[in-house]
Amino acid sequence: MTRRSMIVVAAMAAVVAVAWALAPGLAADQKKLAIGDDAPTWSDLIGIDGAKHSLADYKKADLVVLVFTCNHCPVAQAYEGRLVQLQKDYEAKGVQVVAVNVNNLDADKLDQMKIRATEKGFNFPYLYDASQKIAKDYGATCTPHVFVLDKDRKVAYMGRIDDNQTVSKVKKQDLRSALDAILTGKSPPVTVTLQFGCTIKWD
Amino acid sequence: MLEHNLRRVRIWALTCAALAVLLLAVASCRSSKKEEPAPAGKVTLQTLDETEFGRILERYRGKVVLVDYWALWCVPCKKLFPHTVELYHELAGRGLAVISVSLDGLDNKAEVQEFLRAHEATFDNFIASHEPAEAAVLLGIESGIPHLRLFDRDGKLRGTFPPPQTAVEPAEIDAAVKELLER
């Protein structure tokens, strides 16, 4: 083999190696937040009330429970009642649930979000981000996926609401346990759990 | 006359013996692979101890393995399932093994079985024995479902679908599978 052809082969091998390393499914460059990170802010997300909303809107709340959810996913639907109850139980303690949908399926768009929220008696804001940026900023992966932001708007808990989409089978109240700890100034025993549900429908 | 008949019998006996040896050879060739594929046309469903999944995967060494995680409540999963079945039928002969894992919870086993039967899922099907959220933890499914994993013939993970923050593209799965089968 000539020197020149060896160099060509080596160059091709390098290109292939780089391409392989960057192949989809192997390069995990998805944003992943860590507990204690500053919560990504957002602004001008349209809500079902027709107004634009930012994280700053909720500065009166001690804790913000940001929930990535949507209309169509059966797992997300199974948790709607629990979120409504959570808001009722924790409102007086300074907790604000904020729901966000980033799916652009017809079933999940703003007009459908309004209908769903009314039907299910949402007692918290329900926002829509068609750009999906907030989901990317948080590294949200599925619905439902929650992030608790503490008083300093740092991430204090993230993952799932509880351990079973069937409410009668719930054994671990992961989110409530975390909230209870944070509200008394303690660090939750479990700060990260694994979220599970329908994948977010990326464009 | 008797001698002629005896000769005939001998020829028949030798032919049968030869055939038997040939059949045995073929059979042992197949069964020397550690995992027997489901008999053609049969749809089976086994309960999965999620902690054993790694060991189960080892049985498929030598084959490219596509694992399809799904649930009855997951509409995109059900839409994608026929494509998984089709891929299996097309490429099983070239060394593709397919495993499906339902995250419906054991209470829904009958319905899961019915879905698999209706879709002619003649590959190896499992239903997670733990409740869905816990099964996801044990199986390391971080982004919800649909979720598919692709392993090469040496059992190495070579792809997950959909990739992070991307929509599922069946054509990408096809390309990745075929690429691994070539090796």
Coordinates of C-alpha atoms in Angstrom, one line a residue:
Chain A
M1 CA 0.0 0.0 0.0
T2 CA 1.4 3.4 -0.9
R3 CA 1.9 6.0 1.8
R4 CA -0.6 8.2 0.1
S5 CA -3.3 5.6 0.0
M6 CA -2.6 4.8 3.7
I7 CA -3.2 8.4 4.6
V8 CA -6.5 8.4 2.6
V9 CA -7.7 5.2 4.4
A10 CA -6.7 6.7 7.8
A11 CA -8.6 9.9 7.0
M12 CA -11.7 8.0 5.9
A13 CA -11.5 5.9 9.1
A14 CA -11.4 9.0 11.2
V15 CA -14.4 10.5 9.4
V16 CA -16.3 7.3 9.9
A17 CA -15.4 7.2 13.6
V18 CA -16.5 10.8 14.1
A19 CA -19.8 10.1 12.2
W20 CA -20.4 7.0 14.3
A21 CA -19.8 8.9 17.6
L22 CA -22.3 11.5 16.5
A23 CA -24.9 9.0 15.3
P24 CA -28.4 9.6 16.7
G25 CA -29.1 7.7 19.9
L26 CA -25.5 7.7 20.9
A27 CA -24.7 11.4 21.4
A28 CA -26.7 12.3 24.4
D29 CA -26.5 16.1 24.3
Q30 CA -29.9 16.6 25.9
K31 CA -30.0 19.1 28.7
K32 CA -30.1 17.6 32.1
L33 CA -30.7 19.7 35.2
A34 CA -29.1 18.9 38.5
I35 CA -30.6 19.5 42.0
G36 CA -29.5 23.0 43.1
D37 CA -29.3 24.4 39.5
D38 CA -30.9 27.7 38.8
A39 CA -34.3 27.0 37.3
P40 CA -34.4 28.0 33.6
T41 CA -36.7 31.0 33.3
W42 CA -39.3 31.5 30.7
S43 CA -41.4 34.4 29.5
D44 CA -44.3 35.1 27.2
L45 CA -45.9 31.7 27.2
I46 CA -49.5 31.9 26.3
G47 CA -51.9 30.6 28.9
I48 CA -55.4 29.3 28.6
D49 CA -56.5 32.6 30.0
G50 CA -55.2 34.2 26.8
A51 CA -52.5 36.2 28.6
K52 CA -48.7 35.7 28.4
H53 CA -46.9 34.3 31.4
S54 CA -43.4 34.3 32.8
L55 CA -41.8 32.5 35.7
A56 CA -41.7 35.9 37.4
D57 CA -45.5 36.0 37.5
Y58 CA -45.3 33.5 40.4
K59 CA -42.7 35.3 42.6
K60 CA -45.3 35.5 45.4
A61 CA -45.2 31.7 45.6
D62 CA -42.6 30.1 47.8
L63 CA -42.5 27.0 45.7
V64 CA -43.4 26.5 42.1
V65 CA -44.3 23.0 40.9
L66 CA -43.7 23.1 37.2
V67 CA -45.5 20.1 35.5
F68 CA -45.0 19.2 31.9
T69 CA -48.2 17.7 30.8
C70 CA -50.6 17.6 27.9
N71 CA -54.2 16.8 27.0
H72 CA -54.0 13.5 25.2
C73 CA -51.6 11.3 27.1
P74 CA -53.5 8.8 29.4
V75 CA -50.8 8.9 32.0
A76 CA -50.9 12.7 32.2
Q77 CA -54.7 12.6 32.3
A78 CA -54.6 10.1 35.2
Y79 CA -52.7 12.7 37.2
E80 CA -54.9 15.8 36.5
G81 CA -57.1 15.1 39.5
R82 CA -54.1 14.7 41.7
L83 CA -52.6 18.0 40.6
V84 CA -55.9 19.8 41.3
Q85 CA -55.9 18.2 44.8
L86 CA -52.3 19.1 45.3
Q87 CA -52.9 22.8 44.5
K88 CA -55.9 22.8 46.9
D89 CA -53.9 21.1 49.7
Y90 CA -50.7 23.2 49.3
E91 CA -51.9 26.6 48.1
A92 CA -52.1 28.0 51.7
K93 CA -48.5 26.8 52.2
G94 CA -47.3 29.0 49.3
V95 CA -47.1 26.4 46.6
Q96 CA -48.1 27.2 43.0
V97 CA -48.6 24.5 40.4
V98 CA -47.9 25.6 36.9
A99 CA -48.8 23.2 34.1
V100 CA -47.1 23.5 30.6
N101 CA -47.9 21.7 27.4
V102 CA -45.3 21.7 24.5
N103 CA -46.9 19.2 22.2
N104 CA -48.2 20.5 18.9
L105 CA -50.6 17.7 18.1
D106 CA -54.1 18.9 17.3
A107 CA -55.4 17.2 20.4
D108 CA -53.0 19.2 22.6
K109 CA -53.2 22.7 21.1
L110 CA -54.4 25.8 23.0
D111 CA -58.1 25.5 22.1
Q112 CA -58.2 21.9 23.3
M113 CA -56.1 22.9 26.4
K114 CA -58.9 25.4 27.4
I115 CA -61.6 22.7 27.1
R116 CA -59.6 20.2 29.0
A117 CA -58.8 22.6 31.8
T118 CA -62.4 23.6 32.2
E119 CA -63.6 20.0 32.2
K120 CA -61.1 18.9 34.8
G121 CA -61.4 22.0 36.9
F122 CA -57.8 23.1 36.7
N123 CA -57.0 25.5 39.6
F124 CA -53.6 26.4 38.2
P125 CA -52.2 28.1 35.1
Y126 CA -52.0 25.9 32.0
L127 CA -49.5 27.3 29.5
Y128 CA -48.5 26.4 25.9
D129 CA -45.1 26.6 24.4
A130 CA -45.3 25.8 20.7
S131 CA -41.5 26.3 20.3
Q132 CA -41.0 23.6 22.9
K133 CA -38.1 25.6 24.3
I134 CA -39.1 25.4 27.9
A135 CA -39.1 21.6 27.6
K136 CA -35.6 21.6 26.1
D137 CA -34.4 24.0 28.8
Y138 CA -35.6 21.8 31.5
G139 CA -34.7 18.5 29.9
A140 CA -38.3 17.4 30.2
T141 CA -38.8 14.0 28.5
C142 CA -42.4 12.9 29.0
T143 CA -45.8 13.8 30.4
P144 CA -46.1 14.1 33.3
H145 CA -42.6 15.3 34.4
V146 CA -42.3 17.6 37.4
F147 CA -39.8 20.1 38.6
V148 CA -40.1 21.8 42.0
L149 CA -38.5 25.3 42.2
D150 CA -37.7 26.5 45.7
K151 CA -37.8 30.0 47.1
D152 CA -34.6 30.9 45.3
R153 CA -35.9 29.4 42.1
K154 CA -33.4 26.6 42.2
V155 CA -34.4 23.1 41.3
A156 CA -35.2 21.2 44.5
Y157 CA -36.9 18.1 43.2
M158 CA -37.5 16.5 39.8
G159 CA -39.1 13.5 38.3
R160 CA -42.5 11.9 39.0
I161 CA -45.5 12.8 41.0
D162 CA -45.9 9.4 42.6
D163 CA -45.2 5.8 41.9
N164 CA -48.4 4.7 40.1
Q165 CA -50.6 6.1 37.4
T166 CA -53.5 4.2 39.0
V167 CA -54.4 6.3 42.0
S168 CA -55.6 3.4 44.1
K169 CA -52.3 1.6 43.8
V170 CA -50.1 4.5 44.8
K171 CA -47.6 3.6 47.5
K172 CA -45.0 6.4 47.3
Q173 CA -46.1 10.1 47.3
D174 CA -42.8 11.2 45.9
L175 CA -43.8 14.8 45.1
R176 CA -45.7 15.5 48.2
S177 CA -43.0 14.0 50.4
A178 CA -40.5 16.4 48.7
L179 CA -42.8 19.4 49.1
D180 CA -43.3 18.6 52.8
A181 CA -39.6 18.4 53.4
I182 CA -38.8 21.6 51.5
L183 CA -41.6 23.5 53.2
T184 CA -40.0 22.8 56.6
G185 CA -36.6 23.9 55.4
K186 CA -35.3 20.4 55.0
S187 CA -33.7 18.7 52.0
P188 CA -36.0 16.0 50.7
P189 CA -34.8 12.4 51.3
V190 CA -35.4 11.7 47.7
T191 CA -34.7 14.6 45.3
V192 CA -34.8 12.8 42.0
T193 CA -37.1 10.1 40.8
L194 CA -37.6 8.7 37.3
Q195 CA -40.4 10.3 35.4
F196 CA -42.6 8.0 33.3
G197 CA -45.4 8.5 30.8
C198 CA -45.8 9.4 27.1
T199 CA -42.8 10.8 25.4
I200 CA -43.0 14.5 24.7
K201 CA -44.0 14.9 21.0
W202 CA -41.0 16.6 19.6
D203 CA -41.5 18.5 16.4
Chain B
M1 CA -37.3 -63.0 -5.2
L2 CA -36.8 -62.9 -1.5
E3 CA -33.3 -61.6 -2.0
H4 CA -34.6 -58.8 -4.2
N5 CA -37.2 -57.8 -1.6
L6 CA -34.6 -57.8 1.2
R7 CA -32.4 -55.6 -1.0
R8 CA -35.3 -53.2 -1.4
V9 CA -35.9 -53.2 2.3
R10 CA -32.2 -52.5 2.9
I11 CA -32.3 -49.6 0.5
W12 CA -35.4 -48.2 2.2
A13 CA -33.9 -48.6 5.6
L14 CA -30.7 -46.9 4.6
T15 CA -32.6 -44.0 3.0
C16 CA -34.7 -43.5 6.1
A17 CA -31.6 -43.6 8.3
A18 CA -29.9 -41.1 6.1
L19 CA -33.0 -38.8 6.2
A20 CA -33.1 -39.2 10.0
V21 CA -29.5 -38.3 10.4
L22 CA -30.0 -35.3 8.1
L23 CA -33.0 -34.1 10.1
L24 CA -31.2 -34.6 13.4
A25 CA -28.3 -32.5 12.0
V26 CA -30.6 -29.7 11.0
A27 CA -32.5 -29.8 14.3
S28 CA -29.3 -29.8 16.4
C29 CA -28.0 -26.9 14.3
R30 CA -31.1 -24.9 15.2
S31 CA -31.1 -25.8 18.9
S32 CA -27.5 -25.1 19.3
K33 CA -28.6 -21.4 19.3
K34 CA -29.3 -20.7 23.0
E35 CA -32.8 -19.3 22.4
E36 CA -35.5 -21.2 20.6
P37 CA -37.5 -18.8 18.5
A38 CA -41.3 -18.9 19.0
P39 CA -42.8 -21.6 16.8
A40 CA -43.9 -20.1 13.6
G41 CA -47.4 -18.6 13.9
K42 CA -47.5 -18.8 17.7
V43 CA -47.9 -15.7 19.8
T44 CA -46.6 -16.1 23.3
L45 CA -46.4 -13.8 26.3
Q46 CA -44.1 -14.3 29.3
T47 CA -43.9 -12.4 32.6
L48 CA -40.7 -10.5 32.9
D49 CA -38.6 -10.1 36.0
E50 CA -37.0 -6.8 35.0
T51 CA -33.9 -7.5 37.0
E52 CA -33.3 -10.5 34.7
F53 CA -33.5 -8.6 31.5
G54 CA -29.8 -8.3 30.9
R55 CA -29.4 -12.1 31.3
I56 CA -32.3 -12.7 28.9
L57 CA -30.7 -10.5 26.3
E58 CA -27.5 -12.7 26.5
R59 CA -29.5 -15.6 25.0
Y60 CA -29.8 -13.7 21.8
R61 CA -26.0 -13.3 21.3
G62 CA -25.2 -13.7 17.6
K63 CA -28.4 -11.9 16.5
V64 CA -29.2 -8.2 16.1
V65 CA -31.9 -7.5 18.8
L66 CA -34.6 -4.8 18.6
V67 CA -36.5 -4.3 21.9
D68 CA -39.8 -2.5 21.6
Y69 CA -41.2 -1.0 24.9
W70 CA -44.8 -0.2 24.7
A71 CA -48.2 -0.1 26.5
L72 CA -51.8 -0.4 25.5
W73 CA -52.5 3.2 26.7
C74 CA -49.7 4.5 24.5
V75 CA -51.3 5.3 21.1
P76 CA -48.0 6.1 19.2
C77 CA -46.6 2.7 20.6
K78 CA -49.6 0.9 19.1
K79 CA -49.2 2.8 15.8
L80 CA -45.5 1.8 15.6
F81 CA -46.1 -1.8 16.6
P82 CA -47.1 -3.1 13.1
H83 CA -43.9 -1.7 11.8
T84 CA -41.9 -3.7 14.4
V85 CA -43.8 -6.8 13.4
E86 CA -43.2 -6.1 9.7
L87 CA -39.5 -5.5 10.3
Y88 CA -39.3 -8.9 12.1
H89 CA -40.9 -10.8 9.3
E90 CA -38.7 -9.1 6.8
L91 CA -35.4 -9.6 8.5
A92 CA -35.7 -12.5 10.9
G93 CA -34.1 -14.7 8.3
R94 CA -31.1 -12.4 8.2
G95 CA -30.6 -12.6 12.0
L96 CA -32.9 -10.1 13.5
A97 CA -34.5 -10.9 16.8
V98 CA -37.3 -8.8 18.2
I99 CA -38.4 -8.6 21.8
S100 CA -41.5 -6.6 22.9
V101 CA -41.9 -5.5 26.5
S102 CA -45.3 -4.3 27.7
L103 CA -45.4 -1.8 30.5
D104 CA -49.2 -2.3 31.2
G105 CA -48.9 -4.1 34.5
L106 CA -49.9 -7.7 35.1
D107 CA -53.5 -6.8 35.7
N108 CA -53.8 -6.1 32.0
K109 CA -52.1 -9.3 30.8
A110 CA -55.1 -10.7 29.0
E111 CA -55.6 -7.5 27.0
V112 CA -51.9 -7.4 26.2
Q113 CA -52.0 -11.0 25.0
E114 CA -55.0 -10.1 22.8
F115 CA -53.2 -7.1 21.2
L116 CA -50.1 -9.2 20.5
R117 CA -52.2 -12.0 19.0
A118 CA -54.2 -9.6 16.8
H119 CA -50.9 -8.1 15.5
E120 CA -49.3 -11.5 14.9
A121 CA -46.4 -10.8 17.1
T122 CA -44.7 -14.1 16.7
F123 CA -41.4 -12.9 18.3
D124 CA -40.7 -13.0 22.0
N125 CA -43.1 -10.9 24.0
F126 CA -42.8 -10.0 27.7
I127 CA -44.9 -8.1 30.2
A128 CA -43.2 -6.3 33.0
S129 CA -44.0 -7.9 36.3
H130 CA -43.6 -4.6 38.3
E131 CA -46.0 -1.7 38.2
P132 CA -45.3 0.5 35.2
A133 CA -43.4 3.3 36.9
E134 CA -41.2 0.9 38.9
A135 CA -40.7 -1.3 35.7
A136 CA -39.4 1.9 33.9
V137 CA -36.9 2.4 36.7
L138 CA -35.7 -1.2 36.6
L139 CA -35.4 -1.1 32.8
G140 CA -33.8 2.3 32.7
I141 CA -36.4 3.9 30.5
E142 CA -35.8 7.6 31.0
S143 CA -38.0 9.3 28.5
G144 CA -41.3 7.5 28.6
I145 CA -42.6 5.4 25.8
P146 CA -42.5 4.7 22.8
H147 CA -39.0 3.6 23.4
L148 CA -36.9 1.1 21.3
R149 CA -33.4 -0.2 21.8
L150 CA -31.1 -1.8 19.3
F151 CA -28.3 -4.2 20.2
D152 CA -25.7 -5.6 17.9
R153 CA -24.7 -9.3 17.5
D154 CA -22.3 -9.0 20.5
G155 CA -25.1 -7.6 22.7
K156 CA -23.8 -4.1 22.7
L157 CA -26.4 -1.2 22.8
R158 CA -26.1 0.6 19.5
G159 CA -29.1 2.8 19.3
T160 CA -32.1 4.1 21.2
F161 CA -35.2 5.4 19.5
P162 CA -36.4 8.0 19.5
P163 CA -33.1 9.9 20.1
P164 CA -33.4 12.6 22.8
Q165 CA -35.7 15.4 21.9
T166 CA -36.5 13.9 18.5
A167 CA -39.6 12.3 17.0
V168 CA -39.7 8.6 16.3
E169 CA -38.7 7.9 12.7
P170 CA -39.4 4.3 11.6
A171 CA -37.1 4.7 8.6
E172 CA -34.2 5.5 11.0
I173 CA -34.9 2.3 12.9
D174 CA -34.9 0.3 9.6
A175 CA -31.6 1.8 8.5
A176 CA -29.9 1.2 11.9
V177 CA -31.2 -2.4 12.0
K178 CA -30.1 -3.2 8.4
E179 CA -26.7 -1.6 9.1
L180 CA -26.1 -3.9 12.0
L181 CA -27.3 -7.0 10.2
E182 CA -24.7 -6.3 7.5
R183 CA -21.8 -6.7 9.9

